[in-house]
PDB file of C-alpha atoms in Angstrom:
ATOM      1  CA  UNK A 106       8.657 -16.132 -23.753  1.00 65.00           C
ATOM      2  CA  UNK A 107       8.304 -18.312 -26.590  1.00 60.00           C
ATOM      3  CA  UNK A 108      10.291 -16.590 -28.755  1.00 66.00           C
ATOM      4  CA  UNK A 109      13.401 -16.198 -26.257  1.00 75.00           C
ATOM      5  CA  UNK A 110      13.287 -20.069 -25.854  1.00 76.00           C
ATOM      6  CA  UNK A 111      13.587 -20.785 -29.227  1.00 78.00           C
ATOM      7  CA  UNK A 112      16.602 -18.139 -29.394  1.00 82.00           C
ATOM      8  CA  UNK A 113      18.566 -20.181 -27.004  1.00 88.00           C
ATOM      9  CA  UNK A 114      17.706 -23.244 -28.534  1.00 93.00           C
ATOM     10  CA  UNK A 115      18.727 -22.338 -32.136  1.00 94.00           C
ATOM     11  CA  UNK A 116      22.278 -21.230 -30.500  1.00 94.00           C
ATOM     12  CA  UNK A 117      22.229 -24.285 -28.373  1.00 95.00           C
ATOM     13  CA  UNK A 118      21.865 -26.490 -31.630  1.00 96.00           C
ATOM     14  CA  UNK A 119      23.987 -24.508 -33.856  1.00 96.00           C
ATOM     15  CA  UNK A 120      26.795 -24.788 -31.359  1.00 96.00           C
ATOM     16  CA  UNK A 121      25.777 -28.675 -30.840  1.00 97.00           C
ATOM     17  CA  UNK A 122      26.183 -28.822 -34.912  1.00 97.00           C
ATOM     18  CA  UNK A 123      29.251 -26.712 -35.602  1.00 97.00           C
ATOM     19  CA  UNK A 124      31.278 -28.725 -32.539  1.00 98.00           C
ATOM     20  CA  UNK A 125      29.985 -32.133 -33.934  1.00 97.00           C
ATOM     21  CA  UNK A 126      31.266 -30.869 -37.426  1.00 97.00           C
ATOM     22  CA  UNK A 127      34.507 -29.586 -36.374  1.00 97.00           C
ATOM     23  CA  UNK A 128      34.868 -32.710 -34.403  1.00 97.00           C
ATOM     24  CA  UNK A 129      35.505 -35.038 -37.385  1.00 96.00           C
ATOM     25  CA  UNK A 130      38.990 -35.827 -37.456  1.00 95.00           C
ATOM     26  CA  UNK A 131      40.034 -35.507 -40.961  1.00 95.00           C
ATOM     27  CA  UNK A 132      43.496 -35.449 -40.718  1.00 93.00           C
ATOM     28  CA  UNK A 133      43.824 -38.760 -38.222  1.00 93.00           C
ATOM     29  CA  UNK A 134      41.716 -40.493 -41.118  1.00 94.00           C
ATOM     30  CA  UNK A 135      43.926 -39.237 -44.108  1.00 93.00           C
ATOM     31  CA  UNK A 136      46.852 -40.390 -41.629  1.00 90.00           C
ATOM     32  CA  UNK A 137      44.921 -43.659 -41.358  1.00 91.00           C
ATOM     33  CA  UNK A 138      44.092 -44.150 -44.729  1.00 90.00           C
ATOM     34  CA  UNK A 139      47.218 -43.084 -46.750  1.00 87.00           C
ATOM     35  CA  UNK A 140      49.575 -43.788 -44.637  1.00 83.00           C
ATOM     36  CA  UNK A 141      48.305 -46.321 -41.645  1.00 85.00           C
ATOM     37  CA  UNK A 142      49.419 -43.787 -38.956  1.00 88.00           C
ATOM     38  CA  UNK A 143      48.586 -42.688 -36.025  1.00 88.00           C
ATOM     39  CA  UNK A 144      49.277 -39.142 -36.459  1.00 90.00           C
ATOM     40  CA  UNK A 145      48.640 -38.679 -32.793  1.00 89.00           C
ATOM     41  CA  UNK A 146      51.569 -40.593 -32.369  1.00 88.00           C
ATOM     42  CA  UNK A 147      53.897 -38.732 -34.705  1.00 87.00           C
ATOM     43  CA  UNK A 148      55.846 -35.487 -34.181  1.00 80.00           C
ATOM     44  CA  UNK A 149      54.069 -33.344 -31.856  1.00 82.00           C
ATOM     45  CA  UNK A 150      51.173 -35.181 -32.115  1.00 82.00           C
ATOM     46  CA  UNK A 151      49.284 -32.627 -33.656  1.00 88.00           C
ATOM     47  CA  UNK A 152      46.144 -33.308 -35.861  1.00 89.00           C
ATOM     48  CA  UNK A 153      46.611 -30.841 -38.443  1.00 88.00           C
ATOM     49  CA  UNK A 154      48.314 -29.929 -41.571  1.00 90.00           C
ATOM     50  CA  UNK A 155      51.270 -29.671 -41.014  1.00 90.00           C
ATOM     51  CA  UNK A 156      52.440 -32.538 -39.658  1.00 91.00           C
ATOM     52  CA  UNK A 157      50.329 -34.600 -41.978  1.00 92.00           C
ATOM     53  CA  UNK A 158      52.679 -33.142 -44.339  1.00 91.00           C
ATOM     54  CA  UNK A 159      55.498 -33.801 -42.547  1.00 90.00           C
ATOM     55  CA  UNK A 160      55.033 -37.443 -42.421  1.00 91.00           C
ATOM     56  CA  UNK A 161      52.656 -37.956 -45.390  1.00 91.00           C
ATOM     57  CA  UNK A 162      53.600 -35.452 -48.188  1.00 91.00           C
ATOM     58  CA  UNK A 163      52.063 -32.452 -49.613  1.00 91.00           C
ATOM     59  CA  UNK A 164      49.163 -33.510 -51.377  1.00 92.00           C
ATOM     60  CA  UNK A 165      48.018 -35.529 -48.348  1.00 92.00           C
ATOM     61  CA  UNK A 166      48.746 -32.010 -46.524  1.00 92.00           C
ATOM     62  CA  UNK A 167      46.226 -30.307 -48.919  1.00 94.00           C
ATOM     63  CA  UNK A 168      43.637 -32.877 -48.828  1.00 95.00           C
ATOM     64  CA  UNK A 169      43.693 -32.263 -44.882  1.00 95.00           C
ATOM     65  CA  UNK A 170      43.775 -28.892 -45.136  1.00 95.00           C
ATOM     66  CA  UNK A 171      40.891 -28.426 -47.821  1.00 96.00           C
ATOM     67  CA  UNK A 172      38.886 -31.109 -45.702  1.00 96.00           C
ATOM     68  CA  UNK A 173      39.275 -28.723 -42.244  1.00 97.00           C
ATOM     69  CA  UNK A 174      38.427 -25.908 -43.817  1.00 97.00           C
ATOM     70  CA  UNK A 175      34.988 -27.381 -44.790  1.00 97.00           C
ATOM     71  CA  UNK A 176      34.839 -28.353 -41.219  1.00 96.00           C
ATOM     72  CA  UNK A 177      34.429 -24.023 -40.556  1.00 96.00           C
ATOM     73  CA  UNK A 178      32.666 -23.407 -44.070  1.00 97.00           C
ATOM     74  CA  UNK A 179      29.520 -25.568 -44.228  1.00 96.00           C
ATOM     75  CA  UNK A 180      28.538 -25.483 -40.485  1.00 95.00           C
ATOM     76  CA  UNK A 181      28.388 -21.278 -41.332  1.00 96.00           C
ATOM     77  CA  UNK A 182      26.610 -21.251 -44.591  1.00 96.00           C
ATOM     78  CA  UNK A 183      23.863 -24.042 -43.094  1.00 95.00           C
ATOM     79  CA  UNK A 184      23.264 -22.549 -39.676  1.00 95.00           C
ATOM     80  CA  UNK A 185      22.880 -18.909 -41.552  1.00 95.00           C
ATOM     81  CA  UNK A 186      20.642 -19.990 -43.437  1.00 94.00           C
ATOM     82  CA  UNK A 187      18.470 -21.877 -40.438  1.00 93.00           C
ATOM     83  CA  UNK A 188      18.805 -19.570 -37.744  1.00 93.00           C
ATOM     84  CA  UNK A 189      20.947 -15.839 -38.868  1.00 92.00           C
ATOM     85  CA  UNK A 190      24.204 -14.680 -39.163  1.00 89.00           C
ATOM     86  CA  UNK A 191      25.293 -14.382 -35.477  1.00 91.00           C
ATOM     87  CA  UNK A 192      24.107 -18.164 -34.235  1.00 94.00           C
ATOM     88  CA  UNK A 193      25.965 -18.935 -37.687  1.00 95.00           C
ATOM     89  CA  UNK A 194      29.054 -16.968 -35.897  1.00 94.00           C
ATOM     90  CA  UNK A 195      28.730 -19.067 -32.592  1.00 95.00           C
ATOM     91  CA  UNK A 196      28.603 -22.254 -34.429  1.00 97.00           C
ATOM     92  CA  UNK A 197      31.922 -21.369 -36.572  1.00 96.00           C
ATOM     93  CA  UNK A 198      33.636 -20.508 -33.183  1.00 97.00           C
ATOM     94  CA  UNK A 199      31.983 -24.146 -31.610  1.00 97.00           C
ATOM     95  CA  UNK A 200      33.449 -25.963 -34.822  1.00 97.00           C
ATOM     96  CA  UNK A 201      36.837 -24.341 -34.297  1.00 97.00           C
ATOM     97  CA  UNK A 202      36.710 -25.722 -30.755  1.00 97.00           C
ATOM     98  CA  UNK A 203      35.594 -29.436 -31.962  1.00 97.00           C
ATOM     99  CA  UNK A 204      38.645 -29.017 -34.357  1.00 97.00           C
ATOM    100  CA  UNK A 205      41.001 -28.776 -31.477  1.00 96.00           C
ATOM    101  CA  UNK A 206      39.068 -30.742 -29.254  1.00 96.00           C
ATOM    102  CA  UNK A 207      37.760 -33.284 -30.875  1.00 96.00           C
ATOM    103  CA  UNK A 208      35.470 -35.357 -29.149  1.00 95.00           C
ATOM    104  CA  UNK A 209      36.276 -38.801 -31.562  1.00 95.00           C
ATOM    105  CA  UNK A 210      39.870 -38.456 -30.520  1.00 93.00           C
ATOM    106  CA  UNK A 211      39.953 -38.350 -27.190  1.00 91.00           C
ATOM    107  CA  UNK A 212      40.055 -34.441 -27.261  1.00 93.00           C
ATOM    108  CA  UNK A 213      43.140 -34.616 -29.332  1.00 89.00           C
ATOM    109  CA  UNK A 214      43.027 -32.134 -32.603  1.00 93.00           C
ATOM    110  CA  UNK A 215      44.780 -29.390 -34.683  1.00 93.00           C
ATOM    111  CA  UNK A 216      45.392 -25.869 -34.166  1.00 94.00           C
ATOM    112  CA  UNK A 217      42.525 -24.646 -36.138  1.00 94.00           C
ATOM    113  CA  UNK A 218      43.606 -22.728 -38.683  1.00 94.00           C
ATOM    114  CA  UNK A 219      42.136 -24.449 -41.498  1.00 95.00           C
ATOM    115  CA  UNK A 220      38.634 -24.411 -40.079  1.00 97.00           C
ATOM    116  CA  UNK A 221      39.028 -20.590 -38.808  1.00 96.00           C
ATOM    117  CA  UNK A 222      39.986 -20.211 -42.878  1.00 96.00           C
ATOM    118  CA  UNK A 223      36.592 -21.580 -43.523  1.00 97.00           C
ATOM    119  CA  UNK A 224      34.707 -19.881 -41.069  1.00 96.00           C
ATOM    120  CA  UNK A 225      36.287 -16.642 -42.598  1.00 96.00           C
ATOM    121  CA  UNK A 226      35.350 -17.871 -46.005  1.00 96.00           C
ATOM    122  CA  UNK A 227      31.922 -18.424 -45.231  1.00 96.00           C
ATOM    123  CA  UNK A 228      31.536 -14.487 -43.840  1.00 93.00           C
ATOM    124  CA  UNK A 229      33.506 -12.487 -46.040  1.00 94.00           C
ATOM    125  CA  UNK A 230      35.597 -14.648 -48.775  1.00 95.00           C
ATOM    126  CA  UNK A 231      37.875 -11.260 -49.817  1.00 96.00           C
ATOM    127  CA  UNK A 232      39.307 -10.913 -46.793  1.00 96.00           C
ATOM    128  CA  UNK A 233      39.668 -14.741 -46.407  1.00 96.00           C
ATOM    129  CA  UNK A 234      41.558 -14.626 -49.629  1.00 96.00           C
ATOM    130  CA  UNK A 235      43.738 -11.507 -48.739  1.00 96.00           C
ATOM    131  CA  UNK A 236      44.603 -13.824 -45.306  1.00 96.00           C
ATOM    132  CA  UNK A 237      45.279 -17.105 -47.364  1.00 95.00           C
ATOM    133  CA  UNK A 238      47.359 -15.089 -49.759  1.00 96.00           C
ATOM    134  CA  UNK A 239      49.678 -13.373 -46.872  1.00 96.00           C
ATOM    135  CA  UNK A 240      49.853 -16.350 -45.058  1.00 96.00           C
ATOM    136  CA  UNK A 241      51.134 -18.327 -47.997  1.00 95.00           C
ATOM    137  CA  UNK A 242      53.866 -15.232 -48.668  1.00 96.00           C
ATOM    138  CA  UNK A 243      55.052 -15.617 -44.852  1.00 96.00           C
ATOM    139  CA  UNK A 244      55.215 -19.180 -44.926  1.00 94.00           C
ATOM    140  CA  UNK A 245      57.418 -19.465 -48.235  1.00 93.00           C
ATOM    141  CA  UNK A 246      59.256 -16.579 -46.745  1.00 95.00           C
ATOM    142  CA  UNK A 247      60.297 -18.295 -43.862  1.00 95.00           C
ATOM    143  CA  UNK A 248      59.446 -22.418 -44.427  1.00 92.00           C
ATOM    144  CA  UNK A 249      57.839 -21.880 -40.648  1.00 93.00           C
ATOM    145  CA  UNK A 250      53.748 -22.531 -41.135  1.00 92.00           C
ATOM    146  CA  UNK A 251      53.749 -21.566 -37.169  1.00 92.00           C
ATOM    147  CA  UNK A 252      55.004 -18.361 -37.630  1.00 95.00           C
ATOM    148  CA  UNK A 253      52.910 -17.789 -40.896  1.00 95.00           C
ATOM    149  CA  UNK A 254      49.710 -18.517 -38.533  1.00 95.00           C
ATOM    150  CA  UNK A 255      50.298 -16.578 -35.912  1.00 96.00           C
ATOM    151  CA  UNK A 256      50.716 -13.706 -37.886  1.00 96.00           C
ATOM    152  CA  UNK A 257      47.776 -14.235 -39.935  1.00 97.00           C
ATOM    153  CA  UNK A 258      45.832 -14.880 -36.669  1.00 96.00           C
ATOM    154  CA  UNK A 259      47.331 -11.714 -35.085  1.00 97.00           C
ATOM    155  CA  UNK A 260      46.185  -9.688 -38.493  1.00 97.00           C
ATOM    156  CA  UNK A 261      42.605 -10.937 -38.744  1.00 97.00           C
ATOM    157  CA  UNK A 262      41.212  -8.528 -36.543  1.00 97.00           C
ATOM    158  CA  UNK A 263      43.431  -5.712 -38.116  1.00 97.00           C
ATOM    159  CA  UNK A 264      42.545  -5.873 -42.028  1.00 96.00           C
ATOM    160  CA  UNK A 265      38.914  -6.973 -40.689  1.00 96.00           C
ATOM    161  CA  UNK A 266      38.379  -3.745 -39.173  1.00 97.00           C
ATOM    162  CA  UNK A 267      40.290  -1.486 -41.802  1.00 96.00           C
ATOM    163  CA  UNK A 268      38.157  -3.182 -44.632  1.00 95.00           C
ATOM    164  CA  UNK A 269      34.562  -3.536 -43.170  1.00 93.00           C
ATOM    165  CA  UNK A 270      34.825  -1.867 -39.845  1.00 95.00           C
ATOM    166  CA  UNK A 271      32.735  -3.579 -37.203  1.00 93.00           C
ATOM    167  CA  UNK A 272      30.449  -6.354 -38.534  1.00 89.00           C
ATOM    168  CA  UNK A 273      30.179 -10.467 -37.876  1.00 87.00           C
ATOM    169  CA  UNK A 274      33.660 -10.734 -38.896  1.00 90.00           C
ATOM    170  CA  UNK A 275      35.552  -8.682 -36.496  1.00 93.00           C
ATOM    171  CA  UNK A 276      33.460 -10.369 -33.557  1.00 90.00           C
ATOM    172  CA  UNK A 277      34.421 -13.610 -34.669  1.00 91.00           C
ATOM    173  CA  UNK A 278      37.892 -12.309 -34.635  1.00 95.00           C
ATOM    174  CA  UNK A 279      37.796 -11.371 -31.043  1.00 94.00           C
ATOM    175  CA  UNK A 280      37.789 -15.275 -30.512  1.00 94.00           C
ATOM    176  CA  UNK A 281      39.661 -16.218 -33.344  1.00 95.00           C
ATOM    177  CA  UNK A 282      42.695 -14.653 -32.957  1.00 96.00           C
ATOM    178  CA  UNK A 283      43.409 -15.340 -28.673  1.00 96.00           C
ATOM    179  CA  UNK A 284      42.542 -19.205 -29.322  1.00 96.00           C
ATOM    180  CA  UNK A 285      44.451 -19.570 -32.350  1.00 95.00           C
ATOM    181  CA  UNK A 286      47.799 -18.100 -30.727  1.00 96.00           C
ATOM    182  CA  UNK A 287      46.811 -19.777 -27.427  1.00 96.00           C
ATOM    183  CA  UNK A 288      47.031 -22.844 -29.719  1.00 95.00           C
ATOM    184  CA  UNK A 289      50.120 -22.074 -30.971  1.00 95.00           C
ATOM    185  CA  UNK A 290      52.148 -21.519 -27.596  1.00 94.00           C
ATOM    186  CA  UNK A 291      54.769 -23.779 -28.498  1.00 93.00           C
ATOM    187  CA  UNK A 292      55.791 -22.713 -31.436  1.00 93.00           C
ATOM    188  CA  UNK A 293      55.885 -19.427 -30.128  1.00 93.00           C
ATOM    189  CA  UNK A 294      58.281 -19.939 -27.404  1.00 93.00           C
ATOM    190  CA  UNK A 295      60.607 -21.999 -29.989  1.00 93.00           C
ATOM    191  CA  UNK A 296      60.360 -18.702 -31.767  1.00 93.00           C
ATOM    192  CA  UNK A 297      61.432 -17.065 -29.122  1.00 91.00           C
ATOM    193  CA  UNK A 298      64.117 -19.603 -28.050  1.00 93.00           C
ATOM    194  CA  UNK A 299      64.994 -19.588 -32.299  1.00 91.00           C
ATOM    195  CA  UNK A 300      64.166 -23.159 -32.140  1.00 91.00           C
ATOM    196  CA  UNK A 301      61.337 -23.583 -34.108  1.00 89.00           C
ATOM    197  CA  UNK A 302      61.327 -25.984 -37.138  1.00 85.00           C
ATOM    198  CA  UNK A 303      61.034 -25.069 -40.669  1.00 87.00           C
ATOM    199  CA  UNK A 304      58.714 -27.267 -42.795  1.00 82.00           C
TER     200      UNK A 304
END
């Protein structure tokens, strides 16, 4: 009985820990500190990448985007190494969540694909970099980022499954992929409406 208790608990905390991560708004601070904005407040309001780049530049793009994906990366590698690989999993999903729901900002947040990158990172860097690397192609491709995510998103569970068959990463996928499109619904209909902005 013991032992089942302490299972919940460690998947209790490890979701308590990834969320908490995820929930640190990185991009409103480099918004904040570079540029005195509320990036709430600009565009579509978004806390992410992208529109830190379209109002700050692209290096103050990057440093959001490399400080997000840490948000996915560390809570993985800690948690693994307290409590296993699949209460690792469940607190990469929970700091994906905080991401876009970030408790410090009134439940304002990104998209989370940055910290999705880093949870992927964390379980099986190859196919993180074969992601990052087809994203990037899509996105110069086409200047859209939205477009370049959703299809990276819609992939994930494709090359995860064709490369390691079914492991850690291919369940995380099964959440990964339906929040990350669900995330990016707008930019999906201005797809479909041939709308959508170009970075």
């Amino acid at each position: 009985m013991l032992g089942y208790v302490r299972g919940f608990m460690s998947y209790v905390f490890g979701s308590i820990i990834g969320y908490i991560i995820g929930s640190i708004p990185f991009s409103f601070l480099v918004g904040k500190v570079f540029g005195r904005v509320d990036l709430r407040k600009k565009g579509p309001g978004n806390l992410g990448t992208t529109n830190v780049i379209r109002n700050l530049g692209l290096g103050a793009g990057i440093l959001a985007y490399a400080l997000d994906m840490l948000k996915g990366l560390i809570p993985v590698l800690i948690i693994r190494q307290l409590w296993g690989y699949e209460v690792a999993i469940i607190s990469g999903m929970a700091a994906i969540i905080g991401h876009c729901y970030s408790v410090f900002t009134s439940f304002h947040g990104g998209k989370g694909v940055a910290v999705s990158s880093g949870v992927i990172f964390a379980i099986d860097p190859i196919i993180a970099i074969i992601l990052t690397t087809g994203q990037l192609i899509v996105f110069f491709a086409t200047r859209m980022m939205g477009l370049a995510s959703i299809i990276t998103a819609v992939v994930l569970p494709i090359v995860t499954y064709l490369m390691r068959g079914i492991g850690p990463l291919l369940y995380a996928s099964f959440f990964m992929t339906p929040f990350v499109i669900w995330q990016h619904r707008d930019n999906l209909k201005r797809l479909l409406q041939g709308t959508e902005n170009k970075l």
